[in-house]
Short mmCIF file of C-alpha atoms and ligand atoms in Angstrom, two decimals:
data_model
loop_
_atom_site.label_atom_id
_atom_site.label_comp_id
_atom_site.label_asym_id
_atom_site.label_seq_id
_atom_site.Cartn_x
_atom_site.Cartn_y
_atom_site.Cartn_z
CA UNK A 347 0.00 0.00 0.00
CA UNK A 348 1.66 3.56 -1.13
CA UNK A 349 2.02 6.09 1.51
CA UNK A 350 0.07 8.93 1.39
CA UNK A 351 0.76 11.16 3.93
CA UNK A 352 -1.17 14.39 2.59
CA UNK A 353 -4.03 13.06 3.24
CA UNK A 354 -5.74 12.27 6.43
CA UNK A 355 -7.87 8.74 5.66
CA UNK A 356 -9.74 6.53 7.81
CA UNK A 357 -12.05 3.82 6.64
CA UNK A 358 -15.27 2.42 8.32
CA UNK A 359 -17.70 -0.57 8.02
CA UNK A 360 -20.92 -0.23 5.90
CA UNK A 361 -23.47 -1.01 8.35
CA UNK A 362 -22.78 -1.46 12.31
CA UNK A 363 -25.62 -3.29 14.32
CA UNK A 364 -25.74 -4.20 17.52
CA UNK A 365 -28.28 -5.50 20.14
CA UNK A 366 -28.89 -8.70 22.29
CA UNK A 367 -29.68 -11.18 20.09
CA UNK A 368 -29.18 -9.29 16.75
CA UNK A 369 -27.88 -12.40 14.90
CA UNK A 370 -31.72 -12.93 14.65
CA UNK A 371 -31.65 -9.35 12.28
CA UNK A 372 -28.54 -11.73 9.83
CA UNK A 373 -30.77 -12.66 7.28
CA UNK A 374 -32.39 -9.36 6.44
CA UNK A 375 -28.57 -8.48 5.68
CA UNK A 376 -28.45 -11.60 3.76
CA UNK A 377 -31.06 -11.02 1.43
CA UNK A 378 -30.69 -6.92 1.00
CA UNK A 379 -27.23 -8.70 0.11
CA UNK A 380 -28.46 -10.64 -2.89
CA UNK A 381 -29.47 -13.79 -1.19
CA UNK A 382 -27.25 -16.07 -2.15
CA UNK A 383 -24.63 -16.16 1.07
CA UNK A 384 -22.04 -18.88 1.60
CA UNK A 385 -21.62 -19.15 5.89
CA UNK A 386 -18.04 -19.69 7.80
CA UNK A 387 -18.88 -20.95 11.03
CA UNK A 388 -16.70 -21.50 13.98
CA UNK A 389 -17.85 -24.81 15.29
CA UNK A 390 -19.06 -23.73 18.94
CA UNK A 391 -21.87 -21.63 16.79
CA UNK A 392 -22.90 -24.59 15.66
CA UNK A 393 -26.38 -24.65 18.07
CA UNK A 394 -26.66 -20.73 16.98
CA UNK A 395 -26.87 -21.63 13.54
CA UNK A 396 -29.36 -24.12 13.54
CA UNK A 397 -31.53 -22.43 15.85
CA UNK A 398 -31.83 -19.86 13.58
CA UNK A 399 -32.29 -22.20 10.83
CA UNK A 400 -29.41 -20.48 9.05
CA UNK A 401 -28.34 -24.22 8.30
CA UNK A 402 -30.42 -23.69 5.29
CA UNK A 403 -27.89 -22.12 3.45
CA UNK A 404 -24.50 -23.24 2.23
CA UNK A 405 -21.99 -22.94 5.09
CA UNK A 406 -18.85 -25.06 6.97
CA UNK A 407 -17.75 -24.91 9.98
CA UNK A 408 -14.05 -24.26 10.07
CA UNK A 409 -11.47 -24.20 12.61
CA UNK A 410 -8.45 -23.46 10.70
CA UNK A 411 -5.54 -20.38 11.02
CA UNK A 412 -5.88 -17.47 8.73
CA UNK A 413 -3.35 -18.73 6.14
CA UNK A 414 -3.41 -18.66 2.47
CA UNK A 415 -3.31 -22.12 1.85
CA UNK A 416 -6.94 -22.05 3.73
CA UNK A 417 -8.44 -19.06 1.68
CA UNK A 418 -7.12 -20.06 -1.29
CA UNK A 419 -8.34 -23.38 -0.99
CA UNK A 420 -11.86 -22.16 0.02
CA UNK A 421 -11.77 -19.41 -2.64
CA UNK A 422 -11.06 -22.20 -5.11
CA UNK A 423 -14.29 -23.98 -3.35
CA UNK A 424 -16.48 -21.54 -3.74
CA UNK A 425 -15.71 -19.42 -6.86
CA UNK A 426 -17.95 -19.79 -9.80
CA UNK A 427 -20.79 -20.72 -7.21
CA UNK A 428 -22.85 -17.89 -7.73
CA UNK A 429 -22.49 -16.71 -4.14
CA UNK A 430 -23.18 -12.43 -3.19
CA UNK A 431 -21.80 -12.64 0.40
CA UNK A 432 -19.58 -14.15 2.80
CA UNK A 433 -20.81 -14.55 5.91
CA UNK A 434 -18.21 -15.15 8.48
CA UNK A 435 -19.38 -16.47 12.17
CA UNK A 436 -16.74 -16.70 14.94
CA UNK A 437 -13.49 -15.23 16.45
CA UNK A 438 -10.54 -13.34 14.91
CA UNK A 439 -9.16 -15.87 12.83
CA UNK A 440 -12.87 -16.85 11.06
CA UNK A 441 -13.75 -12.82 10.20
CA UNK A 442 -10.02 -12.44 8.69
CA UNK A 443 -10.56 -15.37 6.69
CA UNK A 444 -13.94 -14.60 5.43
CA UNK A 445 -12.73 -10.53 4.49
CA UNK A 446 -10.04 -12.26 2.80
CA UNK A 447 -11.92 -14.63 0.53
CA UNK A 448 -14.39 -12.25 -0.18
CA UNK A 449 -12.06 -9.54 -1.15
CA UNK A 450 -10.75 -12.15 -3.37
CA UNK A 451 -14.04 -13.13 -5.25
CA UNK A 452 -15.32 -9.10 -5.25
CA UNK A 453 -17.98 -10.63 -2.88
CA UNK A 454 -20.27 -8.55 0.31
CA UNK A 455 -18.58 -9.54 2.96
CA UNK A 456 -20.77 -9.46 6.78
CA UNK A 457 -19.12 -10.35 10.13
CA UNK A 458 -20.94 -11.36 13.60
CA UNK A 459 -17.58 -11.90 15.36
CA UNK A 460 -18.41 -13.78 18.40
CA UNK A 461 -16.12 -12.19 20.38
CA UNK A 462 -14.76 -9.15 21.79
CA UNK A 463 -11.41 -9.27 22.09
CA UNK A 464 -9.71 -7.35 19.59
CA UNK A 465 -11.37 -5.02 16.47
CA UNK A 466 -10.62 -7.42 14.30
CA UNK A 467 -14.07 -7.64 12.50
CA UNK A 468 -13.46 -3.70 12.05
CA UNK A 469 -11.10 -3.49 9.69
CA UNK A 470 -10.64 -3.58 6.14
CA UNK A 471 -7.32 -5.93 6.63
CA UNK A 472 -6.44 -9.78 7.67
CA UNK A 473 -3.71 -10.46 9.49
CA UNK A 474 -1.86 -13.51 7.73
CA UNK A 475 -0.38 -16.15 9.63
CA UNK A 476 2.00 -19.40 8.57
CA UNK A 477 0.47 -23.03 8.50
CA UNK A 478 2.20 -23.44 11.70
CA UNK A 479 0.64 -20.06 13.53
CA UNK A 480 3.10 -17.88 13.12
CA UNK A 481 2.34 -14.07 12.05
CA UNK A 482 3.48 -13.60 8.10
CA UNK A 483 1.82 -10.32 6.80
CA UNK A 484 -1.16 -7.87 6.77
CA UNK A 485 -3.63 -8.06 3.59
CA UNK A 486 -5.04 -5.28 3.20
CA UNK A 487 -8.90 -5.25 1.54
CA UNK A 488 -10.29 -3.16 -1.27
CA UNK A 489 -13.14 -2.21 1.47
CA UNK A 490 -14.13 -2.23 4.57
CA UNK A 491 -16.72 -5.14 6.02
CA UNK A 492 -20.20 -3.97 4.47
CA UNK A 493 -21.76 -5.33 7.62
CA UNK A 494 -20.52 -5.44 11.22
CA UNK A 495 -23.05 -7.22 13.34
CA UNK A 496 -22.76 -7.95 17.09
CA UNK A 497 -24.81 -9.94 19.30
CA UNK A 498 -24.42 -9.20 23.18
CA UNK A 499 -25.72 -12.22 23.56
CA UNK A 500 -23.46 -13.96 21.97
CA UNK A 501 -20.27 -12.27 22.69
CA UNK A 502 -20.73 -12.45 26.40
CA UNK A 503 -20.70 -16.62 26.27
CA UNK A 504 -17.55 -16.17 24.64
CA UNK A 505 -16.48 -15.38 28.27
CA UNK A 506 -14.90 -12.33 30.41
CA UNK A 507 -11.22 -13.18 29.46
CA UNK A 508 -12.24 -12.41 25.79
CA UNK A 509 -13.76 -9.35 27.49
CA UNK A 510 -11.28 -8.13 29.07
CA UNK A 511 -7.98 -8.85 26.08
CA UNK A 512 -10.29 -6.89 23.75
CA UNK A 513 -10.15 -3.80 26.40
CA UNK A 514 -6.24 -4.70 26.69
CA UNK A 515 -6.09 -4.50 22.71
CA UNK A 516 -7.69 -0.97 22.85
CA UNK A 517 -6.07 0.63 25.74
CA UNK A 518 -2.83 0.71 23.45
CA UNK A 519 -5.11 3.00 20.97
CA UNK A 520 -4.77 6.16 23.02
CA UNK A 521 -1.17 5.88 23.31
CA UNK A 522 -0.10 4.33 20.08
CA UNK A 523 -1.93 7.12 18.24
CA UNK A 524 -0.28 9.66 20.60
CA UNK A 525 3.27 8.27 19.66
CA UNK A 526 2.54 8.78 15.87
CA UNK A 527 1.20 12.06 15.81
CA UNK A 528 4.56 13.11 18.25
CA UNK A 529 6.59 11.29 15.35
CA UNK A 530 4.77 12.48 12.25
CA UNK A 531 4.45 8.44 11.43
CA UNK A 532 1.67 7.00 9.41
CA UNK A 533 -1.70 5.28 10.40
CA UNK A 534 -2.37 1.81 9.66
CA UNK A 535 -3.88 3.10 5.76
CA UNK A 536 -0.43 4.72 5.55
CA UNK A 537 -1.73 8.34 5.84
CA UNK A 538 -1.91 10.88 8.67
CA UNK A 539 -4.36 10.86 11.38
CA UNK A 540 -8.03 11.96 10.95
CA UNK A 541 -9.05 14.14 14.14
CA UNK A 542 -12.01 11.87 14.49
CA UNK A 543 -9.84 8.56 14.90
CA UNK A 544 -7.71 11.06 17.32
CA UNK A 545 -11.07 11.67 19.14
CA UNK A 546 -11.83 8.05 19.44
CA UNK A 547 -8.36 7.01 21.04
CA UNK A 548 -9.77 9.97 23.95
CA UNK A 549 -12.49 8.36 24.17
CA UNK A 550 -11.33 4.75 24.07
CA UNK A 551 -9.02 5.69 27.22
CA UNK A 552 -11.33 7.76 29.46
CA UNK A 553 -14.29 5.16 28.47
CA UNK A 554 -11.89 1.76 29.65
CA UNK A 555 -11.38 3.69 32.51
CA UNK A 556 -14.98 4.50 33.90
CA UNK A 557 -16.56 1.27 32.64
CA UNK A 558 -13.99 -1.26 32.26
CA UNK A 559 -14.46 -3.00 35.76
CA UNK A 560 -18.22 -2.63 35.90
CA UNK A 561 -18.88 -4.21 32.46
CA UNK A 562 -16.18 -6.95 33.64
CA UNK A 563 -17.60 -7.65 36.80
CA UNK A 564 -21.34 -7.98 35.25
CA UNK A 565 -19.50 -10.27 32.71
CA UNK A 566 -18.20 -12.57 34.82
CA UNK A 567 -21.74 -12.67 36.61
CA UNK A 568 -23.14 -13.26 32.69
CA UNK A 569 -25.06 -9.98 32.87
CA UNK A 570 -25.39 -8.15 29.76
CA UNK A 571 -25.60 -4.47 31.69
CA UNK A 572 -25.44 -0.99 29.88
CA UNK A 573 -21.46 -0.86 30.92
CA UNK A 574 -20.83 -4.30 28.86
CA UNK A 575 -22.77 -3.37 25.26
CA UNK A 576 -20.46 0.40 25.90
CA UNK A 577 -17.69 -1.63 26.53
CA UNK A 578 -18.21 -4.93 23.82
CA UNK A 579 -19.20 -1.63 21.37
CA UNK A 580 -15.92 0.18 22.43
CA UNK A 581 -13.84 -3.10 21.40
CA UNK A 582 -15.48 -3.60 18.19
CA UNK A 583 -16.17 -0.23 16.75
CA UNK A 584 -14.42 3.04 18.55
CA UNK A 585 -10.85 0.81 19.46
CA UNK A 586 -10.82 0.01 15.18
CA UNK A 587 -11.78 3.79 13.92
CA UNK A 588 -8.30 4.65 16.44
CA UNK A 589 -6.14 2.19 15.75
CA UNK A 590 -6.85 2.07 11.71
CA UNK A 591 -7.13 5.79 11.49
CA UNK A 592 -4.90 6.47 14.14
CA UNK A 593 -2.08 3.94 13.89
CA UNK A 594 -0.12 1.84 15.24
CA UNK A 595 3.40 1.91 17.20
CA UNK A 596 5.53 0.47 19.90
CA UNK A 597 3.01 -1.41 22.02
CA UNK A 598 1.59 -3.46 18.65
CA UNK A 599 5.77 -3.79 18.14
CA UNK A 600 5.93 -5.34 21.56
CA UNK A 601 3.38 -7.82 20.97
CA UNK A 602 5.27 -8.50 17.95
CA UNK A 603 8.28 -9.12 19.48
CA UNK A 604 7.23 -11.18 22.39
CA UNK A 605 5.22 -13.69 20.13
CA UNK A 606 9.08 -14.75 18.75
CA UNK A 607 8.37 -17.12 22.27
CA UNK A 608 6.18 -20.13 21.83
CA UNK A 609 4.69 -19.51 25.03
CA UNK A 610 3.69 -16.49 24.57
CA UNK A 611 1.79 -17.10 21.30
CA UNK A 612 -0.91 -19.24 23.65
CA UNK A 613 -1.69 -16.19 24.90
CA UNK A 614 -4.91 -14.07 23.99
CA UNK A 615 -3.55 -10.71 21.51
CA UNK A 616 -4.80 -7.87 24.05
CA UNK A 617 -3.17 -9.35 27.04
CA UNK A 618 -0.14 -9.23 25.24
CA UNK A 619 -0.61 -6.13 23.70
CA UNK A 620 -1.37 -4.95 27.12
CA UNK A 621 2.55 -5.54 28.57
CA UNK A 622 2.97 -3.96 25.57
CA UNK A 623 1.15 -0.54 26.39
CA UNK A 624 3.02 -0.71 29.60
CA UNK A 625 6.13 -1.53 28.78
CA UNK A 626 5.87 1.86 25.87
CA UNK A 627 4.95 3.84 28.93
CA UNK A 628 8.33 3.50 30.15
CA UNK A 629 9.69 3.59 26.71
CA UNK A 630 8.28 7.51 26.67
CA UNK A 631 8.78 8.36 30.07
CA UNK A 632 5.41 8.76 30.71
CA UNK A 633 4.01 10.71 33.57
CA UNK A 634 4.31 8.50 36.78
CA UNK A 635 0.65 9.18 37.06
CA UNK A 636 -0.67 8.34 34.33
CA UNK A 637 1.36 4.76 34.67
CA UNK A 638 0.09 4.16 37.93
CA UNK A 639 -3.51 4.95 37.09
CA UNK A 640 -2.54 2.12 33.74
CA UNK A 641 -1.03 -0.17 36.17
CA UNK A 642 -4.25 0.32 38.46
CA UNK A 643 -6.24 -0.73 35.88
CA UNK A 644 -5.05 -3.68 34.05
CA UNK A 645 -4.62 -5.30 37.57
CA UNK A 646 -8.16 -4.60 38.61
CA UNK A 647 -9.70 -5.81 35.19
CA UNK A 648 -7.32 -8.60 35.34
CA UNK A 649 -5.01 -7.65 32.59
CA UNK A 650 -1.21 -8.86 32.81
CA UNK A 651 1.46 -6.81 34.17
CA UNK A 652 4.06 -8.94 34.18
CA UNK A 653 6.27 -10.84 32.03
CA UNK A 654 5.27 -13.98 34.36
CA UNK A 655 1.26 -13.36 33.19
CA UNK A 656 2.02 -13.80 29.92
CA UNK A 657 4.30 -17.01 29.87
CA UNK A 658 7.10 -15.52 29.79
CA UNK A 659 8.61 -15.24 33.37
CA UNK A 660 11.91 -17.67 33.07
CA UNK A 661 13.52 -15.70 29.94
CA UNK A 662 16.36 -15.28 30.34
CA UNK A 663 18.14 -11.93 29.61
CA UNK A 664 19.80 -13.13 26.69
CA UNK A 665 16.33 -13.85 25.33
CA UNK A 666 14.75 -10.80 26.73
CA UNK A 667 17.65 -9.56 24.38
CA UNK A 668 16.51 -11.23 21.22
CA UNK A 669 12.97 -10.07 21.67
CA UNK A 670 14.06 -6.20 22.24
CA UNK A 671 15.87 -6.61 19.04
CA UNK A 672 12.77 -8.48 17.00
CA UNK A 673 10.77 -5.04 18.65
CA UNK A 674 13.05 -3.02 17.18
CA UNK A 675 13.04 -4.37 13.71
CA UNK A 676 9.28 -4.16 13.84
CA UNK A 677 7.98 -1.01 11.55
CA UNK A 678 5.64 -0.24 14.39
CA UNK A 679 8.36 0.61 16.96
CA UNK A 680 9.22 3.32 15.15
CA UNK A 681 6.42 4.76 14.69
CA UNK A 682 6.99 5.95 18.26
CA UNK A 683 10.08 7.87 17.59
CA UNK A 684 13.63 7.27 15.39
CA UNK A 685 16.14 7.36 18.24
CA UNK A 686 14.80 4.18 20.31
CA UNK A 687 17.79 1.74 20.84
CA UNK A 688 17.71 -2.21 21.36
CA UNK A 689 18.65 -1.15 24.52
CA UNK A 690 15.87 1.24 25.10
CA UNK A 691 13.46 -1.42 24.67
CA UNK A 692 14.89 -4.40 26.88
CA UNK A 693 15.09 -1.31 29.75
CA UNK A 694 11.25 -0.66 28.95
CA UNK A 695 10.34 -3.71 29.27
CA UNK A 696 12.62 -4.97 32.27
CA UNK A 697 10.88 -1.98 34.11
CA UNK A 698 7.41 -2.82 33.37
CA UNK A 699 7.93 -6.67 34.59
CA UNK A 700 9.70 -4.97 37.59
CA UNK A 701 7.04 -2.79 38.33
CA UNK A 702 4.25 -5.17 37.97
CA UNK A 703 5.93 -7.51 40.21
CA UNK A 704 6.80 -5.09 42.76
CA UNK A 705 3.23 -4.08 42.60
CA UNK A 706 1.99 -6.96 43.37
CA UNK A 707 4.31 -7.44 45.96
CA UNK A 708 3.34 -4.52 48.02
CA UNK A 709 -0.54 -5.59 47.03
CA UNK A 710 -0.06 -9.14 48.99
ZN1 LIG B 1118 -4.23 -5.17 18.22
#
């Protein structure tokens, strides 16, 4: 994708619905859509789907990772089939699959993600992955989803750890977006910032901080309250207008790094991305305040502040060493500013493990 830095871009879905059980509203998408949809299901929909007698139409249940061999294969299944929409039902790797494929065939493309925990289902790009699970590239769509449906419902079965890595995943929004705009780096469509995806990485913060422990708390008692639809809405919608339109930069470089380790990979994105928001707040020198009031809340909402949280308490320093340096080769980091070191980054994140665990510490 060409840079285009004189211009400010951001892109949004088509259509954004949202509502307790709105996978009932799917099929009037469906058929303002053509009619002729061809379903990806994640298996554990499986009851959903029948009970809405969307069974009726073409679909497969999939549980494969977001790889070309799998689009192209079900690209090659379905061309030629006179389809008008992909439907995609199910987690991050499902709605990256089914924008794919559909971007592929110049097919509508509508997502009920089925959880929360990234923005994902957002964006008009799939993140690409090896056969064996390992991050490749980014594919970036000719548009955005035409339909982004969420079902409370639905995304509150998915649990409160989804929950709660989605809010990790957009917490790094208000301070990724502030590290580009200090830099002059691109968004994630390669131009500058638009003021409203600035506006939603405000929002994003101060919103995570007033409602992020009530809607967690009702979530783990498996009540859908006004806090959880701001906050499932937040995840889904305002966290992808600021990090597409906003951009991306050392936190998303973090996670990047620290997925190098195994271990870490079995991790849920946000919680890693969330060591990586604190870990860039002592990158940046950030206000002690504002890192205690960060610390504060990832450890009330249950978000990792330690390396130990995140599986990966026994590196050693010589590994600590090799992820600081797969950081720094990540385009991301410097987004955040041209003068960060290798060393920089092993002292950021060294003093975000140490002041997690010291935290904790004083907390017992
Ligand atoms: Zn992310």
């Amino acid at each position: 994708m060409e840079s285009h830095m004189d211009l400010r871009i951001s892109y949004f879905p088509g259509k954004f619905i949202q509502g307790n059980h709105a996978v009932k509203e799917l099929d009037q998408f469906i058929q303002l859509f053509g009619g002729r949809p061809y379903l990806l299901v994640t298996p554990s929909m499986k009851r959903v789907v029948e009970e809405y007698g969307y069974d009726r139409y073409d679909h497969e249940f999939m549980r494969r990772p977001c790889c070309w061999k799998v689009i192209d294969e079900l690209v090659e299944r379905i061309r030629d089939q006179d389809y008008t929409v992909i439907v995609g039902i199910g987690g991050g790797k499902i709605v990256d699959i089914a924008k794919a494929a559909a971007d592929k065939l110049d097919l509508k493309v509508i997502l009920v993600p089925t959880v929360a925990a990234s923005s994902a289902a957002f964006s008009a790009c799939s993140v690409i992955y090896t056969e064996d699970n390992i991050e490749e590239s980014v594919y970036y769509e000719k548009h955005s989803p035409d339909v982004l449906l969420l079902d409370n419902s639905l995304i509150m079965g998915a649990g409160t750890r989804h929950l709660v890595a989605g809010m990790g995943d957009a917490l790094a929004v208000y301070f990724e977006a502030k590290g580009c705009v200090r830099s002059g780096a691109e968004n994630s469509l390669h131009a500058k910032q638009t003021f409203c995806a600035l506006a939603m990485c405000d929002y994003c913060l101060d919103t995570l901080l007033q409602y992020g422990l009530e809607a967690k708390t009702a979530c783990d008692k498996k009540t859908i309250t006004p806090a959880v639809e701001r906050i499932i809405e937040l995840n889904l919608l305002s966290a992808g207008i600021a990090f597409e339109g906003g951009g991306l930069a050392a936190a998303h470089a973090i996670h990047n790094g620290l997925t190098i380790l195994p271990k870490v990979r079995q991790y849920l994105h946000g919680e890693v991305v969330a060591f990586g928001v604190l870990s860039e707040l002592h990158l940046t020198h950030a206000d002690p305040e504002e890192t205690d009031r960060i610390y504060t809340f990832c450890e009330k909402i249950g978000l990792p502040t330690t390396l130990a949280q995140i599986g990966a308490g026994d590196m050693t320093p010589e590994v600590l060493k090799e992820v600081a340096q797969a950081v720094y080769h990540d385009p991301y980091l410097h987004h955040e500013g041209s003068d960060i070191t290798v060393e920089d980054i092993y002292d950021a994140m060294s003093a975000a493990d140490a002041m997690g665990r010291d935290r904790k510490a004083v907390a017992k």
